[in-house]
CSV table of C-alpha atoms in Angstrom, one decimal:
chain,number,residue,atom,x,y,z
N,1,UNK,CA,87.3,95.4,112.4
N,2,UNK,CA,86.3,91.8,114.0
N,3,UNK,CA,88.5,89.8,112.1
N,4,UNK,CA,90.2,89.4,108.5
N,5,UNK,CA,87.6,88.9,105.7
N,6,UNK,CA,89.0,86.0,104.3
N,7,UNK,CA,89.4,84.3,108.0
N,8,UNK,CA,86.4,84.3,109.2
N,9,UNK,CA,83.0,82.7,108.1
N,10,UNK,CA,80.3,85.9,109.1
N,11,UNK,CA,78.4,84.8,112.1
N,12,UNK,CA,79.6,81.0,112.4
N,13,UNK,CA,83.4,81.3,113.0
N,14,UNK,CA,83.6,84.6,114.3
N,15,UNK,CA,82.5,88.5,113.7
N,16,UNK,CA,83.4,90.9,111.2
N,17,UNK,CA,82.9,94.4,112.3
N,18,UNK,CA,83.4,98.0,110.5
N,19,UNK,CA,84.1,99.8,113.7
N,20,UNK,CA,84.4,99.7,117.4
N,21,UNK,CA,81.1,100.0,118.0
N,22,UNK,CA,80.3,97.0,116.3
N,23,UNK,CA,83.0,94.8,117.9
N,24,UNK,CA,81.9,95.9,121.1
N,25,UNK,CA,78.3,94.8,120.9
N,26,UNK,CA,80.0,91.4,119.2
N,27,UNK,CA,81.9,90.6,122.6
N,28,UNK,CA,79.2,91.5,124.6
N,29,UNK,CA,76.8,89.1,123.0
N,30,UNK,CA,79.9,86.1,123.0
N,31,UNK,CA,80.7,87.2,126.8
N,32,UNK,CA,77.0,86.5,127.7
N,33,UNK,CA,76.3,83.3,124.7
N,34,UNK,CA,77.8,80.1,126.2
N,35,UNK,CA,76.6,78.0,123.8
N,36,UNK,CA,77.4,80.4,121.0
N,37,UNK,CA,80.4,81.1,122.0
N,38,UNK,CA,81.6,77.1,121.8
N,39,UNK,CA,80.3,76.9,119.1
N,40,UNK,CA,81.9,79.7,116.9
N,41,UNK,CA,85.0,78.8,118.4
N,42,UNK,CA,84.5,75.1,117.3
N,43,UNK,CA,83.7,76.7,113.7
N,44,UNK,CA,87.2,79.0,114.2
N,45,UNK,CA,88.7,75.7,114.7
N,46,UNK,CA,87.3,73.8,111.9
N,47,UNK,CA,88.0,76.9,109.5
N,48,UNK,CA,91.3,77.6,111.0
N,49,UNK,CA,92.7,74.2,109.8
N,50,UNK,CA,91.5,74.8,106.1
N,51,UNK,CA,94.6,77.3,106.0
N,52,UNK,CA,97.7,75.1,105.0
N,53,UNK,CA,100.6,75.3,102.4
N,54,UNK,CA,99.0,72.8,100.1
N,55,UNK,CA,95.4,74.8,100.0
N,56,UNK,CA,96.9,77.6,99.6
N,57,UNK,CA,99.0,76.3,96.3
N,58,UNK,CA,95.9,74.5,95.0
N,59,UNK,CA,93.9,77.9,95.0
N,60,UNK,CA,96.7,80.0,93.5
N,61,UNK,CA,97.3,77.2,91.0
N,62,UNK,CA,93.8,77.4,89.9
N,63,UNK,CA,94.6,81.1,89.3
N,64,UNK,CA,96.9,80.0,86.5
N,65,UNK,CA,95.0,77.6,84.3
N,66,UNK,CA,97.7,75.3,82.5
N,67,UNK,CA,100.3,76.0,84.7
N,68,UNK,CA,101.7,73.2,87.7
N,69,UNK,CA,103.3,75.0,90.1
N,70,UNK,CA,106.0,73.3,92.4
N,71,UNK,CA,103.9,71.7,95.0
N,72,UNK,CA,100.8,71.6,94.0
N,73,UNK,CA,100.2,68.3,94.3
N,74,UNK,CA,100.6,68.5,98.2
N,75,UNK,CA,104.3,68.6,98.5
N,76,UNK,CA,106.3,71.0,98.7
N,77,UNK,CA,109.6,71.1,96.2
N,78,UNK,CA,112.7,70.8,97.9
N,79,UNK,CA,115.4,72.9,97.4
N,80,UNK,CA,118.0,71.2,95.7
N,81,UNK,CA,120.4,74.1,95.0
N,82,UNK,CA,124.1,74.0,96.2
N,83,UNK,CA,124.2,76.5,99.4
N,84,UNK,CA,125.7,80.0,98.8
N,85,UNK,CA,129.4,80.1,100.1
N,86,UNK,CA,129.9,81.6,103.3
N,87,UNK,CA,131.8,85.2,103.3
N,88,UNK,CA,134.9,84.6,104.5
């Protein structure tokens, strides 16, 4: 296809497509769209930083009412266990 489901915003940040067909006639219309073409990728851009660690612990947090996961306010939890000894 044009792109992952979840990635991309149908028609503003990019194409999804169910076969080559399809993704064909969606390159040829960004190869000959200028404006288009900025502007999806602007929208790619904007969608693109959406994706971080802490977004991606708030929504599977919400998955799991009454339950704080480590993180999820933002952080991330450090590891605070003792290394694992080396094999001598």
């Amino acid at each position: 296809g044009g792109g992952l489901a979840e990635a991309v915003w149908e028609g503003k940040s990019g194409r999804l497509t169910d076969n080559r067909d399809g993704c064909t006639a969606a390159v040829s219309r960004l190869l000959t769209d200028n404006a288009g073409r900025a502007a999806m990728g602007e929208a790619a851009r904007q969608r693109a930083l959406t994706f971080t660690w802490a977004n991606s612990i708030k929504a599977f947090d919400s998955l799991l009412p009454g339950k704080d996961l480590p993180g999820s306010d933002g952080q991330p939890e450090l590891d605070r266990s003792e290394p694992a000894p080396a094999n001598p």
